[in-house]
Amino acid sequence: MWRYIGRKLFVYLLTFIVAVTINWMIPRFMPGDPVQSMLSRAQVSDPEALEAMTSYYENLFGLDSPLYEQYLNFWWGLLQGDLGISVMRYPEPVTDIILGAVPYTLALLLPAILLSWIVGNRFGAFAARSKILDNTVLPVGYILTATPYMWLALLLAWSLGIVAGIFPASGGYSFSLRPEFSWLFVSDLIAHWFLPFLSMFLVALGGWAIGMRNMIIYELEADYANYLQALGAPRKLIRRYAFRNAMLPQITGLAVQLGTIIAGSLLTEIVFNYPGLGSLILDSLNNRDFFLLQGVFLFVVVGVLIANFIIDIVYVLIDPRTRVQMTGGSS
């Protein structure tokens, strides 16, 4: 078990190094100059002052150094927990900006991922043994899973937000309120959270329901299910075994789809102007803020790697066949 965890940690460490390197390279190959973008907002007209400020900020952000030095300085700062200073919100540190947006993103991601996975698997299992549910869940599931996150977010924002006026169509909370622990603010926060959550939940729900429905049907036609049925085992017991075996590919699918779900979350935040990491990515792109952009990407990469590592460990704990193979036995 510990040898398996050690191998996984080594693989994830290599993946982390490669991902961070690519993450550092992408902003620097983008068109535009972050310092010039910053000074253009300041509207400096004096050429000498502009030249002096350009030299000052390039030295401050380390952009006047060779690329290899910038890369080494980035790793040195990363190991110290320093992601640099934001160009867009100078002189605010990138870490503080990201930490302010992370709670909003996690408040969308965690409920949407967990609830869609649980509810989708349950609905798929029920649909596999009910013709009425199968004739309704399957077509709806195909429509939902084929729907882009951004398109469904736009549809919900237009229908329930703008036309019906039931929920707010943008923002994290009303501008007339200030963040505080009160029922008025919390209820307003939930109202702004609901539509982004619903769009992510519905898209993910369809995929899990279809996957579980197909896996249950496959398991019920497997040799062990036919053997148990021939022995006179109760149908409920056979379905219980089929559900447990069908859950294993769904856990693997959760690890595979995690990156897609997070990308969908970032796009959803942009549609609803929700103050999470997605909005930070859009703002940093518009303002050529390399440091904030690579900081957000870094957080996303680390989050995906940690979540996949946890899923790998959970898979080993719930699947006895994996543990047997690790100990050298035969299944």
mmCIF file of C-alpha atoms in Angstrom:
data_model
loop_
_atom_site.group_PDB
_atom_site.id
_atom_site.type_symbol
_atom_site.label_atom_id
_atom_site.label_comp_id
_atom_site.label_asym_id
_atom_site.label_seq_id
_atom_site.Cartn_x
_atom_site.Cartn_y
_atom_site.Cartn_z
ATOM 1 C CA MET A 1 0.000 0.000 0.000
ATOM 2 C CA TRP A 2 2.718 2.477 0.998
ATOM 3 C CA ARG A 3 4.789 1.529 -2.045
ATOM 4 C CA TYR A 4 1.761 2.230 -4.227
ATOM 5 C CA ILE A 5 1.247 5.626 -2.573
ATOM 6 C CA GLY A 6 4.951 6.413 -3.026
ATOM 7 C CA ARG A 7 4.790 5.621 -6.752
ATOM 8 C CA LYS A 8 1.689 7.759 -7.135
ATOM 9 C CA LEU A 9 3.297 10.653 -5.292
ATOM 10 C CA PHE A 10 6.341 10.456 -7.577
ATOM 11 C CA VAL A 11 4.145 10.491 -10.706
ATOM 12 C CA TYR A 12 2.093 13.400 -9.405
ATOM 13 C CA LEU A 13 5.248 15.302 -8.472
ATOM 14 C CA LEU A 14 6.580 14.976 -12.026
ATOM 15 C CA THR A 15 3.189 16.007 -13.377
ATOM 16 C CA PHE A 16 3.210 19.013 -11.067
ATOM 17 C CA ILE A 17 6.649 20.146 -12.264
ATOM 18 C CA VAL A 18 5.684 19.841 -15.935
ATOM 19 C CA ALA A 19 2.309 21.533 -15.385
ATOM 20 C CA VAL A 20 3.861 24.431 -13.452
ATOM 21 C CA THR A 21 6.480 24.908 -16.171
ATOM 22 C CA ILE A 22 3.817 25.046 -18.892
ATOM 23 C CA ASN A 23 1.750 27.308 -16.663
ATOM 24 C CA TRP A 24 4.713 29.688 -16.385
ATOM 25 C CA MET A 25 5.381 29.636 -20.141
ATOM 26 C CA ILE A 26 1.834 30.282 -21.413
ATOM 27 C CA PRO A 27 1.453 33.912 -20.212
ATOM 28 C CA ARG A 28 4.894 34.854 -21.493
ATOM 29 C CA PHE A 29 4.069 33.722 -25.011
ATOM 30 C CA MET A 30 0.874 35.753 -25.029
ATOM 31 C CA PRO A 31 0.834 38.988 -27.034
ATOM 32 C CA GLY A 32 1.042 42.222 -25.072
ATOM 33 C CA ASP A 33 3.193 43.740 -22.360
ATOM 34 C CA PRO A 34 1.852 43.783 -18.776
ATOM 35 C CA VAL A 35 3.870 46.876 -17.822
ATOM 36 C CA GLN A 36 2.702 48.838 -20.852
ATOM 37 C CA SER A 37 -0.872 47.746 -20.141
ATOM 38 C CA MET A 38 -0.480 48.991 -16.581
ATOM 39 C CA LEU A 39 0.990 52.346 -17.643
ATOM 40 C CA SER A 40 -1.647 52.875 -20.319
ATOM 41 C CA ARG A 41 -4.301 52.828 -17.604
ATOM 42 C CA ALA A 42 -2.269 55.450 -15.719
ATOM 43 C CA GLN A 43 -2.365 57.685 -18.841
ATOM 44 C CA VAL A 44 1.223 58.928 -18.536
ATOM 45 C CA SER A 45 1.953 61.384 -21.348
ATOM 46 C CA ASP A 46 5.510 62.545 -20.540
ATOM 47 C CA PRO A 47 7.959 60.346 -22.555
ATOM 48 C CA GLU A 48 10.735 60.643 -19.981
ATOM 49 C CA ALA A 49 8.413 59.785 -17.100
ATOM 50 C CA LEU A 50 7.004 56.900 -19.128
ATOM 51 C CA GLU A 51 10.478 55.533 -19.823
ATOM 52 C CA ALA A 52 11.496 55.846 -16.158
ATOM 53 C CA MET A 53 8.285 54.163 -14.938
ATOM 54 C CA THR A 54 8.673 51.383 -17.515
ATOM 55 C CA SER A 55 12.209 50.676 -16.328
ATOM 56 C CA TYR A 56 11.104 50.783 -12.677
ATOM 57 C CA TYR A 57 8.176 48.376 -13.048
ATOM 58 C CA GLU A 58 10.071 45.952 -15.314
ATOM 59 C CA ASN A 59 12.739 45.738 -12.615
ATOM 60 C CA LEU A 60 10.091 45.430 -9.886
ATOM 61 C CA PHE A 61 8.308 42.554 -11.622
ATOM 62 C CA GLY A 62 11.570 40.948 -12.759
ATOM 63 C CA LEU A 63 10.704 41.275 -16.436
ATOM 64 C CA ASP A 64 14.086 42.813 -17.305
ATOM 65 C CA SER A 65 15.875 39.555 -16.489
ATOM 66 C CA PRO A 66 16.546 36.725 -18.961
ATOM 67 C CA LEU A 67 13.809 34.129 -19.227
ATOM 68 C CA TYR A 68 15.788 31.430 -17.445
ATOM 69 C CA GLU A 69 16.301 33.760 -14.462
ATOM 70 C CA GLN A 70 12.595 34.607 -14.438
ATOM 71 C CA TYR A 71 11.828 30.882 -14.405
ATOM 72 C CA LEU A 72 14.202 30.162 -11.515
ATOM 73 C CA ASN A 73 12.922 33.186 -9.602
ATOM 74 C CA PHE A 74 9.377 31.932 -10.091
ATOM 75 C CA TRP A 75 10.225 28.540 -8.553
ATOM 76 C CA TRP A 76 12.101 30.210 -5.701
ATOM 77 C CA GLY A 77 9.107 32.420 -4.938
ATOM 78 C CA LEU A 78 6.727 29.469 -5.293
ATOM 79 C CA LEU A 79 8.665 27.435 -2.733
ATOM 80 C CA GLN A 80 8.378 30.398 -0.364
ATOM 81 C CA GLY A 81 4.656 30.807 -1.016
ATOM 82 C CA ASP A 82 5.164 34.044 -2.971
ATOM 83 C CA LEU A 83 3.366 34.246 -6.330
ATOM 84 C CA GLY A 84 4.368 37.838 -6.978
ATOM 85 C CA ILE A 85 2.469 41.117 -7.187
ATOM 86 C CA SER A 86 -0.570 41.650 -9.360
ATOM 87 C CA VAL A 87 -0.171 44.077 -12.247
ATOM 88 C CA MET A 88 -3.911 44.657 -12.437
ATOM 89 C CA ARG A 89 -4.328 45.398 -8.713
ATOM 90 C CA TYR A 90 -0.876 46.717 -7.915
ATOM 91 C CA PRO A 91 0.501 46.514 -5.231
ATOM 92 C CA GLU A 92 -1.786 43.725 -3.946
ATOM 93 C CA PRO A 93 -0.088 40.291 -3.742
ATOM 94 C CA VAL A 94 -1.377 37.604 -6.100
ATOM 95 C CA THR A 95 -1.845 35.169 -3.211
ATOM 96 C CA ASP A 96 -4.245 37.512 -1.393
ATOM 97 C CA ILE A 97 -6.335 38.055 -4.536
ATOM 98 C CA ILE A 98 -6.614 34.326 -5.204
ATOM 99 C CA LEU A 99 -7.498 33.521 -1.597
ATOM 100 C CA GLY A 100 -10.321 36.053 -1.821
ATOM 101 C CA ALA A 101 -11.783 34.313 -4.899
ATOM 102 C CA VAL A 102 -11.213 30.673 -3.905
ATOM 103 C CA PRO A 103 -14.186 30.416 -1.475
ATOM 104 C CA TYR A 104 -16.603 31.411 -4.246
ATOM 105 C CA THR A 105 -15.199 28.820 -6.659
ATOM 106 C CA LEU A 106 -15.165 26.055 -4.049
ATOM 107 C CA ALA A 107 -18.735 26.940 -3.053
ATOM 108 C CA LEU A 108 -19.735 26.180 -6.651
ATOM 109 C CA LEU A 109 -17.464 23.235 -7.373
ATOM 110 C CA LEU A 110 -17.839 21.024 -4.315
ATOM 111 C CA PRO A 111 -21.671 20.929 -4.107
ATOM 112 C CA ALA A 112 -22.043 20.654 -7.897
ATOM 113 C CA ILE A 113 -19.541 17.805 -8.221
ATOM 114 C CA LEU A 114 -20.682 15.796 -5.194
ATOM 115 C CA LEU A 115 -24.445 16.240 -5.628
ATOM 116 C CA SER A 116 -24.421 15.621 -9.393
ATOM 117 C CA TRP A 117 -22.319 12.487 -8.881
ATOM 118 C CA ILE A 118 -24.531 11.105 -6.090
ATOM 119 C CA VAL A 119 -27.888 12.029 -7.635
ATOM 120 C CA GLY A 120 -26.799 11.046 -11.154
ATOM 121 C CA ASN A 121 -25.639 7.608 -10.055
ATOM 122 C CA ARG A 122 -28.868 7.000 -8.143
ATOM 123 C CA PHE A 123 -31.059 8.085 -11.037
ATOM 124 C CA GLY A 124 -29.026 5.997 -13.461
ATOM 125 C CA ALA A 125 -29.360 2.922 -11.244
ATOM 126 C CA PHE A 126 -33.129 3.396 -10.997
ATOM 127 C CA ALA A 127 -33.416 3.976 -14.752
ATOM 128 C CA ALA A 128 -31.634 0.680 -15.454
ATOM 129 C CA ARG A 129 -34.507 -1.288 -13.876
ATOM 130 C CA SER A 130 -37.473 0.942 -14.735
ATOM 131 C CA LYS A 131 -38.704 1.416 -18.287
ATOM 132 C CA ILE A 132 -40.557 4.604 -17.375
ATOM 133 C CA LEU A 133 -37.446 6.196 -15.907
ATOM 134 C CA ASP A 134 -35.260 4.793 -18.682
ATOM 135 C CA ASN A 135 -37.448 6.408 -21.334
ATOM 136 C CA THR A 136 -37.197 9.775 -19.569
ATOM 137 C CA VAL A 137 -33.813 9.857 -17.846
ATOM 138 C CA LEU A 138 -31.824 8.588 -20.825
ATOM 139 C CA PRO A 139 -32.968 11.191 -23.416
ATOM 140 C CA VAL A 140 -32.780 14.031 -20.885
ATOM 141 C CA GLY A 141 -29.366 12.793 -19.766
ATOM 142 C CA TYR A 142 -28.025 12.811 -23.320
ATOM 143 C CA ILE A 143 -29.286 16.360 -23.828
ATOM 144 C CA LEU A 144 -27.780 17.606 -20.574
ATOM 145 C CA THR A 145 -24.380 15.970 -20.990
ATOM 146 C CA ALA A 146 -24.094 17.304 -24.564
ATOM 147 C CA THR A 147 -24.949 20.833 -23.437
ATOM 148 C CA PRO A 148 -21.945 23.179 -23.053
ATOM 149 C CA TYR A 149 -21.599 24.695 -19.600
ATOM 150 C CA MET A 150 -21.532 28.223 -20.977
ATOM 151 C CA TRP A 151 -24.636 27.756 -23.148
ATOM 152 C CA LEU A 152 -26.750 26.378 -20.288
ATOM 153 C CA ALA A 153 -25.465 29.148 -18.004
ATOM 154 C CA LEU A 154 -26.538 31.765 -20.547
ATOM 155 C CA LEU A 155 -29.951 30.101 -20.916
ATOM 156 C CA LEU A 156 -30.559 30.009 -17.164
ATOM 157 C CA ALA A 157 -29.331 33.578 -16.673
ATOM 158 C CA TRP A 158 -31.680 34.791 -19.414
ATOM 159 C CA SER A 159 -34.759 32.741 -18.457
ATOM 160 C CA LEU A 160 -34.684 32.647 -14.651
ATOM 161 C CA GLY A 161 -32.613 35.774 -14.100
ATOM 162 C CA ILE A 162 -33.579 38.400 -16.682
ATOM 163 C CA VAL A 163 -37.014 37.291 -17.967
ATOM 164 C CA ALA A 164 -38.530 35.690 -14.858
ATOM 165 C CA GLY A 165 -36.527 37.754 -12.372
ATOM 166 C CA ILE A 166 -36.540 34.923 -9.828
ATOM 167 C CA PHE A 167 -32.777 34.882 -9.225
ATOM 168 C CA PRO A 168 -30.008 37.455 -9.743
ATOM 169 C CA ALA A 169 -28.315 37.062 -13.117
ATOM 170 C CA SER A 170 -24.831 38.240 -12.157
ATOM 171 C CA GLY A 171 -22.492 38.961 -9.280
ATOM 172 C CA GLY A 172 -21.716 37.225 -6.008
ATOM 173 C CA TYR A 173 -23.966 39.432 -3.880
ATOM 174 C CA SER A 174 -25.837 42.702 -4.170
ATOM 175 C CA PHE A 175 -23.726 45.846 -4.313
ATOM 176 C CA SER A 176 -26.012 47.469 -1.734
ATOM 177 C CA LEU A 177 -24.873 44.954 0.905
ATOM 178 C CA ARG A 178 -21.560 44.542 2.620
ATOM 179 C CA PRO A 179 -20.103 41.115 3.527
ATOM 180 C CA GLU A 180 -21.197 40.184 7.045
ATOM 181 C CA PHE A 181 -22.589 37.215 8.909
ATOM 182 C CA SER A 182 -26.285 38.065 8.799
ATOM 183 C CA TRP A 183 -29.363 36.358 7.388
ATOM 184 C CA LEU A 184 -29.881 39.179 4.877
ATOM 185 C CA PHE A 185 -26.395 38.826 3.423
ATOM 186 C CA VAL A 186 -26.335 34.999 3.528
ATOM 187 C CA SER A 187 -29.705 34.726 1.781
ATOM 188 C CA ASP A 188 -28.558 37.195 -0.874
ATOM 189 C CA LEU A 189 -25.333 35.222 -1.284
ATOM 190 C CA ILE A 190 -27.314 31.979 -1.803
ATOM 191 C CA ALA A 191 -29.625 33.664 -4.315
ATOM 192 C CA HIS A 192 -26.619 34.746 -6.430
ATOM 193 C CA TRP A 193 -25.010 31.308 -6.019
ATOM 194 C CA PHE A 194 -28.004 29.229 -7.128
ATOM 195 C CA LEU A 195 -28.026 29.767 -10.903
ATOM 196 C CA PRO A 196 -24.274 29.116 -11.412
ATOM 197 C CA PHE A 197 -24.594 26.016 -9.243
ATOM 198 C CA LEU A 198 -27.702 24.799 -11.104
ATOM 199 C CA SER A 199 -26.072 25.115 -14.531
ATOM 200 C CA MET A 200 -23.038 23.090 -13.422
ATOM 201 C CA PHE A 201 -25.162 20.531 -11.573
ATOM 202 C CA LEU A 202 -27.480 19.831 -14.515
ATOM 203 C CA VAL A 203 -24.724 19.332 -17.097
ATOM 204 C CA ALA A 204 -22.758 16.949 -14.868
ATOM 205 C CA LEU A 205 -25.922 15.130 -13.741
ATOM 206 C CA GLY A 206 -26.735 13.854 -17.226
ATOM 207 C CA GLY A 207 -23.333 12.245 -17.758
ATOM 208 C CA TRP A 208 -23.316 10.403 -14.429
ATOM 209 C CA ALA A 209 -26.892 9.149 -14.934
ATOM 210 C CA ILE A 210 -26.125 7.748 -18.399
ATOM 211 C CA GLY A 211 -22.865 6.157 -17.247
ATOM 212 C CA MET A 212 -24.448 4.437 -14.248
ATOM 213 C CA ARG A 213 -27.458 3.251 -16.251
ATOM 214 C CA ASN A 214 -25.220 1.612 -18.858
ATOM 215 C CA MET A 215 -22.920 0.072 -16.231
ATOM 216 C CA ILE A 216 -25.839 -1.397 -14.253
ATOM 217 C CA ILE A 217 -27.245 -3.040 -17.381
ATOM 218 C CA TYR A 218 -23.783 -4.427 -18.196
ATOM 219 C CA GLU A 219 -23.324 -5.789 -14.666
ATOM 220 C CA LEU A 220 -26.776 -7.385 -14.559
ATOM 221 C CA GLU A 221 -25.885 -9.331 -17.724
ATOM 222 C CA ALA A 222 -22.471 -10.422 -16.418
ATOM 223 C CA ASP A 223 -21.660 -14.065 -15.624
ATOM 224 C CA TYR A 224 -21.696 -13.630 -11.849
ATOM 225 C CA ALA A 225 -25.202 -12.083 -12.000
ATOM 226 C CA ASN A 226 -26.502 -14.974 -14.110
ATOM 227 C CA TYR A 227 -24.835 -17.446 -11.760
ATOM 228 C CA LEU A 228 -26.392 -15.881 -8.681
ATOM 229 C CA GLN A 229 -29.760 -15.834 -10.401
ATOM 230 C CA ALA A 230 -29.428 -19.531 -11.265
ATOM 231 C CA LEU A 231 -28.676 -20.260 -7.609
ATOM 232 C CA GLY A 232 -31.919 -18.556 -6.648
ATOM 233 C CA ALA A 233 -30.389 -15.447 -5.075
ATOM 234 C CA PRO A 234 -32.840 -12.615 -4.437
ATOM 235 C CA ARG A 235 -33.050 -10.053 -7.224
ATOM 236 C CA LYS A 236 -32.385 -7.300 -4.681
ATOM 237 C CA LEU A 237 -29.069 -8.926 -3.710
ATOM 238 C CA ILE A 238 -27.978 -9.206 -7.351
ATOM 239 C CA ARG A 239 -28.795 -5.557 -7.952
ATOM 240 C CA ARG A 240 -26.831 -4.590 -4.866
ATOM 241 C CA TYR A 241 -23.725 -6.385 -6.180
ATOM 242 C CA ALA A 242 -24.262 -4.856 -9.621
ATOM 243 C CA PHE A 243 -24.483 -1.363 -8.137
ATOM 244 C CA ARG A 244 -21.298 -1.798 -6.101
ATOM 245 C CA ASN A 245 -19.361 -3.032 -9.147
ATOM 246 C CA ALA A 246 -20.797 -0.279 -11.347
ATOM 247 C CA MET A 247 -19.641 2.363 -8.877
ATOM 248 C CA LEU A 248 -15.967 1.600 -9.486
ATOM 249 C CA PRO A 249 -15.868 2.921 -13.092
ATOM 250 C CA GLN A 250 -17.873 5.927 -11.929
ATOM 251 C CA ILE A 251 -15.190 6.756 -9.376
ATOM 252 C CA THR A 252 -12.563 6.497 -12.111
ATOM 253 C CA GLY A 253 -14.756 8.680 -14.316
ATOM 254 C CA LEU A 254 -14.888 11.291 -11.578
ATOM 255 C CA ALA A 255 -11.098 11.584 -11.669
ATOM 256 C CA VAL A 256 -11.072 11.744 -15.477
ATOM 257 C CA GLN A 257 -13.839 14.357 -15.707
ATOM 258 C CA LEU A 258 -12.548 16.551 -12.895
ATOM 259 C CA GLY A 259 -10.567 18.844 -15.185
ATOM 260 C CA THR A 260 -13.554 19.285 -17.511
ATOM 261 C CA ILE A 261 -15.835 20.101 -14.589
ATOM 262 C CA ILE A 262 -13.416 22.700 -13.232
ATOM 263 C CA ALA A 263 -13.076 24.259 -16.689
ATOM 264 C CA GLY A 264 -16.873 24.365 -16.876
ATOM 265 C CA SER A 265 -16.950 26.066 -13.486
ATOM 266 C CA LEU A 266 -14.568 28.789 -14.677
ATOM 267 C CA LEU A 267 -16.685 29.438 -17.790
ATOM 268 C CA THR A 268 -19.854 29.499 -15.704
ATOM 269 C CA GLU A 269 -18.351 32.105 -13.385
ATOM 270 C CA ILE A 270 -17.514 34.301 -16.372
ATOM 271 C CA VAL A 271 -21.108 34.112 -17.670
ATOM 272 C CA PHE A 272 -22.597 35.078 -14.298
ATOM 273 C CA ASN A 273 -19.767 37.491 -13.440
ATOM 274 C CA TYR A 274 -19.360 35.435 -10.295
ATOM 275 C CA PRO A 275 -16.355 36.616 -8.236
ATOM 276 C CA GLY A 276 -14.396 33.368 -8.385
ATOM 277 C CA LEU A 277 -11.290 32.179 -10.185
ATOM 278 C CA GLY A 278 -12.992 32.259 -13.584
ATOM 279 C CA SER A 279 -13.611 35.985 -13.351
ATOM 280 C CA LEU A 280 -10.007 36.481 -12.237
ATOM 281 C CA ILE A 281 -8.778 34.653 -15.339
ATOM 282 C CA LEU A 282 -10.845 36.882 -17.614
ATOM 283 C CA ASP A 283 -9.718 40.072 -15.843
ATOM 284 C CA SER A 284 -6.070 39.027 -15.861
ATOM 285 C CA LEU A 285 -6.246 38.247 -19.587
ATOM 286 C CA ASN A 286 -7.800 41.617 -20.366
ATOM 287 C CA ASN A 287 -5.147 43.425 -18.318
ATOM 288 C CA ARG A 288 -2.160 41.234 -19.340
ATOM 289 C CA ASP A 289 -1.578 40.341 -15.687
ATOM 290 C CA PHE A 290 0.872 37.440 -16.135
ATOM 291 C CA PHE A 291 1.422 36.930 -12.439
ATOM 292 C CA LEU A 292 -2.253 36.700 -11.481
ATOM 293 C CA LEU A 293 -2.980 34.473 -14.486
ATOM 294 C CA GLN A 294 -0.225 31.980 -13.694
ATOM 295 C CA GLY A 295 -1.236 32.073 -10.011
ATOM 296 C CA VAL A 296 -4.834 31.115 -10.811
ATOM 297 C CA PHE A 297 -3.718 28.378 -13.214
ATOM 298 C CA LEU A 298 -1.330 27.108 -10.559
ATOM 299 C CA PHE A 299 -4.135 26.840 -8.023
ATOM 300 C CA VAL A 300 -6.325 24.974 -10.527
ATOM 301 C CA VAL A 301 -3.512 22.551 -11.403
ATOM 302 C CA VAL A 302 -2.713 21.842 -7.751
ATOM 303 C CA GLY A 303 -6.404 21.366 -6.964
ATOM 304 C CA VAL A 304 -6.898 18.879 -9.811
ATOM 305 C CA LEU A 305 -3.766 16.908 -8.864
ATOM 306 C CA ILE A 306 -4.727 16.711 -5.179
ATOM 307 C CA ALA A 307 -8.296 15.668 -6.015
ATOM 308 C CA ASN A 308 -7.080 12.963 -8.428
ATOM 309 C CA PHE A 309 -4.603 11.666 -5.848
ATOM 310 C CA ILE A 310 -7.370 11.409 -3.241
ATOM 311 C CA ILE A 311 -9.593 9.574 -5.731
ATOM 312 C CA ASP A 312 -6.746 7.138 -6.506
ATOM 313 C CA ILE A 313 -6.356 6.340 -2.801
ATOM 314 C CA VAL A 314 -10.122 5.982 -2.303
ATOM 315 C CA TYR A 315 -10.285 3.610 -5.270
ATOM 316 C CA VAL A 316 -7.671 1.354 -3.682
ATOM 317 C CA LEU A 317 -9.524 1.329 -0.371
ATOM 318 C CA ILE A 318 -12.906 0.370 -1.835
ATOM 319 C CA ASP A 319 -11.740 -2.106 -4.500
ATOM 320 C CA PRO A 320 -10.295 -5.289 -2.917
ATOM 321 C CA ARG A 321 -9.030 -6.516 -6.302
ATOM 322 C CA THR A 322 -6.588 -3.602 -6.449
ATOM 323 C CA ARG A 323 -5.253 -4.420 -2.983
ATOM 324 C CA VAL A 324 -4.769 -8.068 -3.977
ATOM 325 C CA GLN A 325 -2.772 -7.066 -7.059
ATOM 326 C CA MET A 326 -0.566 -4.750 -4.972
ATOM 327 C CA THR A 327 0.265 -7.592 -2.580
ATOM 328 C CA GLY A 328 1.137 -9.904 -5.456
ATOM 329 C CA GLY A 329 -1.910 -12.156 -5.137
ATOM 330 C CA SER A 330 -4.226 -13.308 -7.871
ATOM 331 C CA SER A 331 -7.808 -12.150 -8.138
#
